[in-house]
XYZ file of C-alpha atoms in Angstrom:
654
model
C -27.540 -13.496 8.677
C -29.960 -11.903 11.246
C -29.385 -8.235 11.727
C -27.018 -8.022 8.776
C -24.240 -10.029 10.207
C -22.290 -12.383 7.999
C -19.638 -14.679 9.162
C -16.426 -14.476 7.106
C -12.874 -16.241 7.094
C -9.471 -15.718 5.732
C -7.837 -19.183 5.410
C -4.029 -19.873 5.261
C -3.599 -23.663 4.685
C -0.310 -25.529 4.817
C 0.951 -25.996 1.412
C 3.806 -27.802 -0.544
C 5.041 -25.871 -3.485
C 3.823 -27.424 -6.946
C 2.046 -30.400 -4.978
C -1.491 -29.709 -5.975
C -3.170 -32.767 -4.422
C -1.571 -31.887 -1.077
C -2.646 -28.392 -1.366
C -6.201 -29.276 -2.410
C -6.673 -31.534 0.457
C -5.669 -28.869 3.042
C -7.839 -26.326 1.488
C -10.747 -28.675 1.518
C -9.905 -29.542 5.043
C -10.141 -25.806 6.133
C -13.293 -25.574 4.056
C -14.836 -27.933 6.376
C -14.016 -26.348 9.288
C -15.475 -23.052 7.878
C -18.540 -24.868 7.222
C -18.784 -26.038 10.799
C -18.363 -22.505 11.997
C -21.170 -21.298 9.842
C -18.851 -19.104 7.523
C -20.538 -17.720 4.404
C -17.631 -16.191 2.644
C -14.307 -17.904 2.958
C -11.029 -16.506 1.116
C -7.787 -18.425 0.449
C -4.404 -17.116 -0.611
C -3.159 -16.126 -3.968
C -2.169 -19.033 -6.054
C -2.520 -21.305 -3.120
C -3.552 -24.383 -5.318
C -0.170 -24.553 -6.722
C 1.895 -22.261 -4.256
C 2.813 -18.632 -5.129
C 6.567 -19.375 -5.468
C 6.436 -21.831 -8.405
C 8.458 -19.554 -10.574
C 9.015 -21.027 -14.041
C 7.135 -23.953 -13.162
C 4.164 -21.931 -13.943
C 5.000 -22.410 -17.630
C 4.486 -26.282 -17.428
C 1.388 -27.674 -18.762
C 1.462 -30.459 -16.167
C 1.198 -28.138 -13.277
C -1.591 -25.858 -14.679
C -3.638 -28.887 -15.814
C -3.445 -30.345 -12.386
C -4.357 -26.804 -10.865
C -7.586 -26.985 -12.902
C -8.314 -30.348 -11.715
C -7.681 -29.053 -8.187
C -10.240 -26.381 -8.721
C -12.910 -28.778 -9.876
C -12.220 -31.098 -7.028
C -12.698 -28.116 -4.573
C -15.734 -27.202 -6.297
C -17.428 -30.662 -5.956
C -16.843 -30.747 -2.238
C -18.997 -27.430 -2.092
C -21.934 -29.060 -3.710
C -24.018 -28.984 -0.596
C -22.931 -25.797 0.683
C -24.038 -22.034 -0.018
C -20.566 -20.610 1.147
C -19.041 -18.331 -1.389
C -15.397 -19.361 -1.749
C -12.327 -17.872 -3.452
C -9.002 -19.705 -4.156
C -5.958 -18.606 -6.026
C -4.955 -20.373 -9.292
C -3.279 -19.792 -12.567
C -5.572 -19.703 -15.487
C -4.681 -19.995 -19.213
C -6.914 -17.932 -21.394
C -6.447 -15.818 -24.619
C -2.986 -17.396 -25.063
C -1.668 -15.905 -21.887
C -1.582 -17.040 -18.278
C -3.457 -15.035 -15.693
C -3.184 -14.889 -11.874
C -6.842 -15.498 -10.834
C -9.184 -16.018 -8.000
C -11.508 -18.943 -8.639
C -14.914 -18.130 -7.126
C -16.771 -21.313 -6.039
C -20.215 -21.781 -4.708
C -22.812 -24.920 -4.646
C -20.642 -27.173 -6.527
C -19.704 -24.752 -9.327
C -16.783 -22.547 -10.429
C -18.770 -19.226 -10.763
C -15.835 -17.159 -12.213
C -12.246 -16.705 -12.501
C -11.352 -12.945 -11.358
C -7.936 -12.019 -12.651
C -5.268 -10.068 -11.204
C -4.897 -6.367 -12.615
C -1.483 -5.073 -11.320
C 1.397 -7.213 -11.625
C 4.382 -6.318 -9.340
C 7.708 -6.754 -11.190
C 10.253 -5.086 -8.794
C 12.370 -6.010 -6.063
C 11.671 -9.674 -5.197
C 8.586 -9.771 -7.390
C 8.711 -11.031 -10.926
C 5.089 -11.719 -11.622
C 5.224 -10.207 -15.290
C 7.719 -13.066 -16.285
C 4.799 -15.581 -16.025
C 1.551 -13.857 -16.030
C -0.469 -11.155 -18.234
C -2.167 -8.237 -16.411
C -5.750 -7.919 -16.896
C -7.061 -5.203 -19.123
C -10.493 -5.835 -19.461
C -10.570 -8.736 -21.743
C -12.872 -11.773 -21.241
C -12.697 -15.346 -21.905
C -14.572 -18.438 -21.350
C -12.729 -21.135 -19.331
C -13.762 -24.718 -20.342
C -13.257 -27.021 -17.376
C -15.211 -29.965 -18.758
C -12.137 -32.127 -19.527
C -10.984 -31.580 -15.687
C -14.264 -33.229 -14.205
C -17.615 -34.750 -14.653
C -19.591 -31.337 -14.297
C -20.279 -28.765 -17.216
C -18.046 -26.117 -15.877
C -17.468 -23.281 -18.482
C -17.000 -20.277 -16.069
C -15.935 -16.684 -17.341
C -12.665 -15.039 -16.714
C -13.738 -11.444 -15.955
C -14.063 -8.869 -13.139
C -17.198 -9.636 -11.435
C -19.214 -8.437 -8.307
C -21.508 -10.980 -6.777
C -24.792 -9.763 -5.419
C -26.658 -11.778 -2.573
C -30.218 -12.466 -3.563
C -31.357 -12.714 0.101
C -29.285 -9.682 1.415
C -29.005 -7.024 -1.075
C -26.471 -5.106 1.213
C -24.005 -7.863 0.627
C -22.142 -7.445 -2.654
C -18.898 -9.218 -3.042
C -15.773 -8.138 -5.146
C -12.351 -9.494 -5.550
C -8.756 -8.077 -5.916
C -5.423 -9.850 -5.693
C -2.612 -8.680 -3.602
C -0.882 -5.611 -5.650
C -4.510 -4.523 -6.815
C -4.589 -2.934 -3.352
C -1.065 -1.655 -2.944
C -1.317 0.540 -6.185
C -2.116 4.297 -6.276
C -5.571 3.430 -7.734
C -6.633 0.153 -6.199
C -9.163 -2.088 -8.134
C -11.374 -2.356 -5.000
C -11.998 1.509 -5.717
C -13.938 0.580 -8.687
C -15.533 -2.611 -7.136
C -17.050 -0.195 -4.388
C -18.213 2.152 -6.962
C -19.940 -0.857 -8.598
C -21.733 -1.546 -5.372
C -19.116 -4.039 -3.577
C -19.702 -3.827 0.140
C -17.225 -6.815 0.881
C -13.688 -6.767 -0.776
C -11.914 -10.072 -0.691
C -8.233 -10.048 -1.339
C -6.103 -13.166 -2.333
C -2.694 -12.344 -1.478
C 0.857 -13.673 -1.249
C 2.463 -10.702 0.565
C 5.962 -11.763 1.959
C 7.298 -10.622 5.206
C 9.901 -8.168 5.705
C 10.633 -5.928 8.704
C 7.747 -3.361 9.389
C 5.624 -4.538 6.602
C 2.914 -5.949 8.901
C 2.240 -2.530 10.280
C 2.062 -1.020 6.862
C -0.286 -3.844 5.658
C -2.485 -3.453 8.526
C -2.892 0.198 7.961
C -3.272 -0.261 4.258
C -6.299 -2.765 4.729
C -7.841 -0.624 7.613
C -7.643 2.505 5.548
C -8.988 1.028 2.404
C -12.006 -0.478 4.146
C -12.540 3.064 5.928
C -12.288 4.987 2.565
C -14.665 2.436 0.915
C -16.931 2.043 3.939
C -16.792 -1.597 3.197
C -15.888 -4.823 4.830
C -12.449 -6.237 3.778
C -10.980 -9.747 3.906
C -7.184 -9.846 3.529
C -5.680 -13.367 3.186
C -1.973 -14.001 2.719
C 0.127 -16.965 2.004
C 1.862 -18.577 4.947
C 4.432 -21.225 5.884
C 4.826 -23.786 3.197
C 5.959 -21.347 0.345
C 9.488 -21.545 -0.870
C 11.956 -19.840 1.521
C 14.357 -19.584 -1.279
C 14.291 -15.817 -1.259
C 11.421 -14.771 0.788
C 9.292 -15.872 3.813
C 5.463 -15.700 4.197
C 3.847 -14.924 7.334
C 0.148 -15.847 6.703
C -0.858 -12.372 7.827
C -4.674 -12.535 7.657
C -6.887 -9.415 8.522
C -10.626 -8.787 8.524
C -11.606 -5.025 8.674
C -14.923 -3.194 8.678
C -14.983 0.584 7.879
C -11.647 1.244 9.288
C -11.868 -1.233 12.398
C -9.780 -4.270 12.560
C -12.242 -7.097 13.687
C -9.846 -10.040 13.594
C -6.214 -10.613 12.756
C -4.051 -13.732 12.685
C -0.755 -14.010 14.467
C 2.171 -13.961 12.181
C 3.641 -17.280 10.981
C 0.612 -19.324 12.203
C -1.200 -21.005 9.365
C -5.061 -21.423 10.216
C -8.366 -19.805 9.913
C -9.256 -16.267 10.958
C -12.926 -15.693 11.346
C -15.348 -12.767 12.237
C -18.654 -11.294 11.517
C -19.076 -8.183 9.341
C -22.132 -5.980 9.722
C -23.475 -5.275 6.144
C -26.574 -3.285 7.220
C -24.212 -0.959 9.263
C -22.057 -0.425 6.115
C -25.250 0.237 4.158
C -26.568 2.588 6.768
C -23.178 4.474 6.512
C -23.120 4.815 2.897
C -26.551 6.093 2.685
C -25.633 8.649 5.339
C -22.567 9.877 3.531
C -24.000 12.169 0.736
C -20.582 12.151 -1.133
C -20.695 8.208 -1.466
C -21.526 7.480 -5.006
C -24.526 5.517 -6.190
C -23.158 2.716 -8.510
C -25.769 3.363 -11.237
C -24.659 7.030 -11.509
C -21.054 6.294 -12.376
C -19.787 5.967 -15.928
C -16.006 5.306 -16.736
C -16.531 4.496 -20.374
C -14.430 7.681 -21.202
C -11.492 6.064 -19.519
C -8.615 4.678 -21.633
C -8.223 1.511 -19.804
C -10.858 -1.101 -20.708
C -11.025 -2.321 -17.126
C -12.088 1.171 -15.835
C -15.263 0.935 -18.020
C -17.906 -0.107 -15.473
C -19.504 -2.050 -18.264
C -16.560 -4.641 -17.753
C -17.547 -5.279 -14.029
C -20.035 -7.661 -14.471
C -22.761 -8.738 -11.861
C -23.594 -12.316 -10.800
C -26.206 -13.278 -8.234
C -25.843 -15.876 -5.509
C -27.877 -17.067 -2.677
C -27.431 -17.840 0.828
C -29.418 -19.694 3.409
C -30.873 -17.422 5.842
C -30.314 -18.050 9.612
C -28.879 -16.506 12.740
C -25.190 -15.707 12.798
C -23.413 -16.796 15.935
C -21.418 -13.699 16.957
C -17.593 -13.966 17.929
C -16.548 -10.253 17.430
C -16.257 -7.961 20.372
C -18.686 -5.131 21.171
C -17.275 -2.819 23.831
C -19.572 -2.120 26.780
C -18.360 1.420 26.367
C -18.060 2.135 22.624
C -17.243 5.911 23.467
C -14.046 4.799 25.507
C -10.786 3.249 24.124
C -9.904 -0.013 25.833
C -6.242 0.687 25.537
C -4.962 2.894 28.318
C -2.517 4.771 26.416
C -5.165 5.605 23.596
C -7.652 6.342 26.162
C -5.254 9.037 27.703
C -4.529 10.361 24.105
C -8.340 10.668 23.583
C -8.977 12.493 26.826
C -6.202 14.933 26.168
C -7.559 15.812 22.677
C -11.171 16.093 23.996
C -9.943 18.540 26.761
C -7.995 20.594 23.962
C -11.055 20.540 21.703
C -13.562 21.835 24.426
C -11.146 24.537 25.692
C -10.301 25.818 22.164
C -13.968 25.982 21.585
C -14.672 27.949 24.728
C -11.598 30.069 24.018
C -13.018 31.134 20.759
C -16.354 32.125 22.177
C -14.995 34.128 25.032
C -12.703 36.025 22.756
C -15.505 36.676 20.291
C -18.022 37.743 22.939
C -15.334 40.075 24.827
C -16.569 38.349 28.140
C -14.792 39.691 31.000
C -15.644 36.467 32.950
C -17.285 33.078 32.566
C -19.763 32.064 35.069
C -20.365 28.478 35.831
C -22.414 26.689 38.558
C -20.483 24.147 40.417
C -22.330 21.393 42.262
C -19.443 18.910 43.312
C -20.476 16.526 40.553
C -18.763 15.233 37.380
C -20.356 17.358 34.827
C -19.718 20.737 36.327
C -16.159 19.622 37.407
C -15.229 18.689 33.820
C -16.741 22.086 32.476
C -14.781 24.171 35.289
C -11.564 22.285 34.184
C -12.230 23.374 30.623
C -12.819 26.839 31.649
C -9.391 26.898 33.485
C -7.713 25.623 30.207
C -9.591 28.148 28.082
C -8.219 30.948 30.370
C -4.683 29.564 30.234
C -4.983 29.628 26.506
C -6.201 33.252 26.583
C -3.230 34.057 28.946
C -5.770 35.356 31.541
C -6.076 34.651 35.274
C -8.274 31.935 36.767
C -9.994 34.572 38.748
C -11.864 35.571 35.727
C -13.866 32.349 36.216
C -16.732 32.838 38.711
C -17.782 29.459 40.031
C -21.147 29.580 41.984
C -22.273 26.905 44.123
C -25.932 27.225 44.982
C -26.895 24.775 47.834
C -30.376 23.874 48.527
C -32.523 21.131 50.017
C -30.772 18.320 48.442
C -27.166 19.443 48.559
C -25.124 17.191 50.829
C -22.050 18.240 52.832
C -19.818 16.112 50.676
C -20.640 17.728 47.433
C -20.796 21.252 48.909
C -17.251 20.849 50.458
C -15.802 19.301 47.127
C -17.093 22.210 45.261
C -15.130 24.734 47.396
C -12.091 22.511 47.587
C -11.967 22.162 43.757
C -12.438 25.942 43.209
C -9.868 26.722 45.675
C -7.383 24.465 44.315
C -7.921 25.865 40.737
C -7.657 29.384 41.939
C -11.069 30.579 40.562
C -13.434 33.067 41.995
C -15.713 31.280 44.445
C -19.383 32.431 45.386
C -21.926 30.819 47.310
C -25.547 31.693 46.900
C -28.005 29.512 49.015
C -31.162 29.438 47.005
C -33.226 27.766 49.919
C -35.234 31.009 50.713
C -35.713 32.079 47.037
C -37.247 28.714 46.236
C -39.443 28.672 49.329
C -40.618 32.072 48.311
C -41.358 30.934 44.868
C -43.273 27.993 46.114
C -45.243 30.246 48.359
C -45.937 32.657 45.304
C -47.359 29.761 43.227
C -49.057 27.930 45.915
C -46.861 24.717 45.955
C -46.630 22.604 49.096
C -43.103 22.153 50.186
C -43.882 18.503 51.027
C -45.093 17.769 47.589
C -41.765 16.512 46.131
C -43.038 16.494 42.612
C -41.407 17.628 39.390
C -42.469 21.290 40.511
C -40.296 20.835 43.674
C -37.298 19.715 41.774
C -37.613 22.093 38.760
C -38.169 25.201 40.742
C -34.661 24.585 42.050
C -33.061 24.089 38.894
C -34.460 27.147 37.274
C -33.631 29.133 40.230
C -30.099 28.224 39.816
C -30.080 29.093 36.171
C -31.657 32.335 36.963
C -28.937 33.255 39.560
C -26.120 32.331 37.127
C -27.656 34.348 34.293
C -27.879 37.482 36.563
C -24.463 36.960 38.023
C -23.227 36.833 34.463
C -24.931 40.231 33.748
C -23.232 41.581 36.999
C -19.728 40.521 36.155
C -19.903 40.969 32.377
C -19.543 37.342 31.703
C -21.260 34.352 29.940
C -22.617 31.210 31.525
C -20.722 28.019 30.671
C -23.229 24.989 30.434
C -22.462 21.672 32.204
C -24.959 19.191 30.773
C -23.537 16.225 28.851
C -24.679 14.299 25.891
C -26.294 11.302 27.693
C -28.539 13.809 29.567
C -29.404 15.511 26.366
C -30.401 11.991 24.734
C -32.585 11.096 27.766
C -33.847 14.681 28.171
C -32.469 14.520 31.767
C -32.355 18.448 32.248
C -34.838 20.944 33.349
C -36.055 22.755 30.351
C -34.815 26.403 30.770
C -32.946 25.467 33.860
C -29.643 23.411 33.656
C -30.728 22.839 29.827
C -29.834 26.327 29.152
C -26.584 28.282 28.997
C -24.498 30.574 26.764
C -22.182 27.827 25.579
C -22.317 24.141 26.495
C -18.826 22.647 26.605
C -20.007 19.117 27.571
C -22.796 18.705 24.955
C -21.076 16.298 22.888
C -19.358 14.294 25.809
C -21.497 11.063 26.836
C -21.503 10.624 30.789
C -19.311 7.290 30.649
C -16.568 9.407 28.863
C -16.935 12.473 31.287
C -15.674 10.071 34.028
C -12.525 9.130 32.183
C -11.705 12.606 31.271
C -11.752 13.782 34.836
C -10.019 10.724 35.971
C -7.165 11.459 33.365
C -6.942 15.129 34.584
C -6.679 13.800 38.021
C -3.978 11.347 37.073
C -1.979 13.973 35.239
C -2.207 16.991 37.449
C 0.671 18.181 39.663
C -1.493 19.355 42.636
C -2.079 16.686 45.525
C -5.070 18.814 46.653
C -6.557 18.939 43.106
C -5.888 15.234 42.609
C -7.559 14.235 45.922
C -10.722 16.035 45.431
C -11.129 14.997 41.705
C -10.879 11.260 42.964
C -13.468 11.875 45.436
C -15.823 13.539 43.072
C -15.278 10.508 40.855
C -16.501 8.203 43.674
C -19.479 10.416 44.429
C -22.841 8.891 42.973
C -24.450 10.814 40.011
C -27.348 12.898 41.368
C -29.060 16.067 40.582
C -29.664 16.565 44.494
C -32.997 18.177 44.049
C -34.800 16.140 46.778
C -33.986 16.687 50.490
C -31.039 14.812 51.929
C -31.328 12.734 55.111
C -31.337 14.607 58.553
C -27.609 14.523 58.795
C -27.187 16.179 55.441
C -24.736 13.526 54.383
C -26.881 11.002 52.459
C -28.093 11.477 49.003
C -31.944 10.368 48.610
C -31.804 10.839 44.819
C -29.489 8.914 42.415
C -29.858 9.374 38.715
C -29.111 5.669 37.660
C -31.800 4.488 39.922
C -34.275 6.653 38.080
C -33.385 6.596 34.549
C -31.096 3.573 34.425
C -27.392 2.858 34.130
C -25.525 5.288 31.898
C -23.237 2.565 30.485
C -26.438 1.075 28.921
C -27.874 4.282 27.774
C -24.456 5.245 26.169
C -24.427 1.849 24.566
C -28.025 2.495 23.096
C -27.149 5.937 22.027
C -24.042 4.778 20.094
C -25.729 1.721 18.277
C -29.238 3.019 18.051
C -28.665 6.608 17.149
C -24.997 6.700 15.727
C -25.346 3.624 13.601
C -29.183 3.598 13.134
C -29.547 -0.137 14.353
C -33.175 -1.409 14.922
C -33.993 -1.447 18.672
C -34.203 -5.339 18.519
C -30.747 -5.365 17.120
C -29.450 -3.042 19.831
C -30.989 -5.251 22.415
C -29.256 -8.267 20.864
C -25.868 -6.612 21.002
C -26.490 -5.234 24.575
C -27.343 -8.684 25.767
C -24.262 -10.014 24.037
C -21.943 -7.312 25.448
C -23.308 -7.080 28.995
C -23.893 -11.119 29.410
C -23.438 -11.614 33.099
C -23.835 -7.963 34.104
C -27.524 -7.307 33.681
C -30.420 -9.766 33.289
C -32.323 -9.585 29.970
C -35.396 -7.938 31.428
C -33.347 -5.153 32.911
C -31.915 -4.389 29.484
C -35.346 -4.548 27.999
C -36.654 -2.171 30.535
C -34.024 0.529 30.111
C -33.963 0.250 26.354
C -37.593 1.074 26.333
C -36.951 3.950 28.614
C -34.196 5.313 26.410
C -36.311 5.410 23.374
C -39.498 6.599 25.212
C -37.373 9.619 26.648
C -35.307 10.115 23.510
C -38.544 10.733 21.425
C -40.556 12.676 23.907
C -37.538 14.976 24.962
C -36.599 16.166 21.495
C -38.043 19.497 22.146
C -35.131 20.224 24.633
C -32.620 19.411 22.017
C -34.320 21.556 19.428
C -33.282 24.758 21.230
C -29.745 23.793 22.729
C -27.154 26.581 23.373
C -24.108 26.311 21.156
C -21.382 23.720 21.902
C -18.660 22.230 19.719
C -18.810 18.725 18.316
C -16.324 16.557 19.793
C -16.956 12.965 18.838
C -19.062 11.114 16.141
C -22.203 11.422 18.017
C -23.895 14.790 18.785
C -27.460 15.948 19.042
C -27.202 19.472 18.106
C -30.094 20.587 15.921
C -27.581 22.742 13.872
C -25.255 19.740 13.457
C -25.585 16.023 13.231
C -29.174 15.516 14.625
C -32.353 16.982 13.061
C -35.521 15.393 14.361
C -39.209 16.655 14.636
C -40.157 17.178 18.408
C -43.351 15.482 17.821
C -42.134 12.251 16.146
C -43.842 9.031 17.551
C -41.810 6.190 19.198
C -44.286 3.501 18.532
C -42.371 1.861 15.861
C -39.103 1.719 17.895
C -40.941 0.389 21.008
C -42.809 -2.333 19.046
C -39.384 -3.528 17.576
C -38.027 -4.097 21.035
C -40.717 -6.676 21.597
C -40.237 -8.560 18.450
């Protein structure tokens, strides 16, 4: 349970219809496997103790009595386990028969949770056998079925973990999810962060996709974990087939999913601290104590009828099996990645189009270095002019070579501008910078921050003044990763009139440029984009070698790999994870790529720079939000510039 991770399982055992002994043995066998895997919450299908497809056999006392014996037998096998288990069983109460989840832990049946919505259409006839739950309660006396004193309630219940208050478990059964107003809506409002669905959903063409979307969407809407467990092979095939489609989701993401028609156990880990963070952050998410449904007609909708039970879990570290992408900003699927890149380009260019139109700018002015960020910004400018139906010559691209500019980047900048048909200008700033050094008494051989920033600020001055010349606006090129690290010269490349890349992390910039190159029709443009992609990332502020071909300054050698920093940014800032948790996930995701000490080093660098460089983010130019992470002081991120990083740095060394 370290860092909020809880291992959960959806289990589909082999069954035989109406053979309770056989079914119970198979359930117990899967429980043993779950215990070996460290599972803390295990869910089994609807009516799995008897089989969902017993039909009128559900009226037989012999089957119902045997089912209760089966529940007690399963409970006894959990006497030395803290695993919270839910199995489907028919239950007699109040003179009716209910379709229930038996919730079991530590050798006891804690409660029977009844099904609210009974399908009675198409192939389903549940209302023939079962009564829908409408808020009524009962005490189920199990003493005659075993040696223990089991008298659990039948009621809608959420289970609150003593040791992990973020873990609150609620149960719904199959159709309870498929209706217009799912039971899980009310469970979440009552505080449930994990919804367990015991289901017996038959398989028909296309239903698996719909089911997957339904579970994913509900987990996203509720900001919850969701375990969907369905009946599989072994159910009667008289009129239906069951595929055992099990799904584990977290806040809209599918963490694990079974193959259809393969009984077995599907396991993953749900991060309840992550869910709690997101719920706290979303101001419209209800606080459970503030909700009152007593005015509703249905007794079930009265929140007083959702009782709270406490349960305990033995604390320990949860071994991780779920995947954590090294590049969380980038979809792993090629088609999805291309679609994402296309959409981002559309968002960037439409944002810039609006700003150009609003300011009545005759031109846009952009500094072109031959690097990735300025290349992407230039492509966005071209798309914006196309949207405005204006010529590309209204884009003034300025290259400003100085001491660190290589022949490769200078050449690529010119080839790129020529291929795009924009107005190209070259302003060599070497003399101006040398004059500035002389004016302030700075030795050229002193390659300190003054040497570097003097060039960066000179470039910004040139761009701003050219913009005045041509009645234009300066388009910024800096990206989200640079903003997070403060890797920009204050009032140098830090400043512009509109920053089109401000919400794009460095790792994603590369893929967007790659996508543009892959899909463009010009061979010349494609070739130069590919060469820019192969060029190391560098601010080119230190002198080159004598030949002018080799860079002496590479960004990732100085501040660390951007794939690590983007990983830290996503989990540490977007999700608010503690640095120690970010470190754990980074070592897990990048195992074999970076030694632990390297991850530690750059993680400390990330937090030190993130805190110390907030003053630059506090006065950013405008720029549209593109993804789920942005550091605009007017948008998602508000932070004092003088906040202290001590807590975060100490947590890394825990």
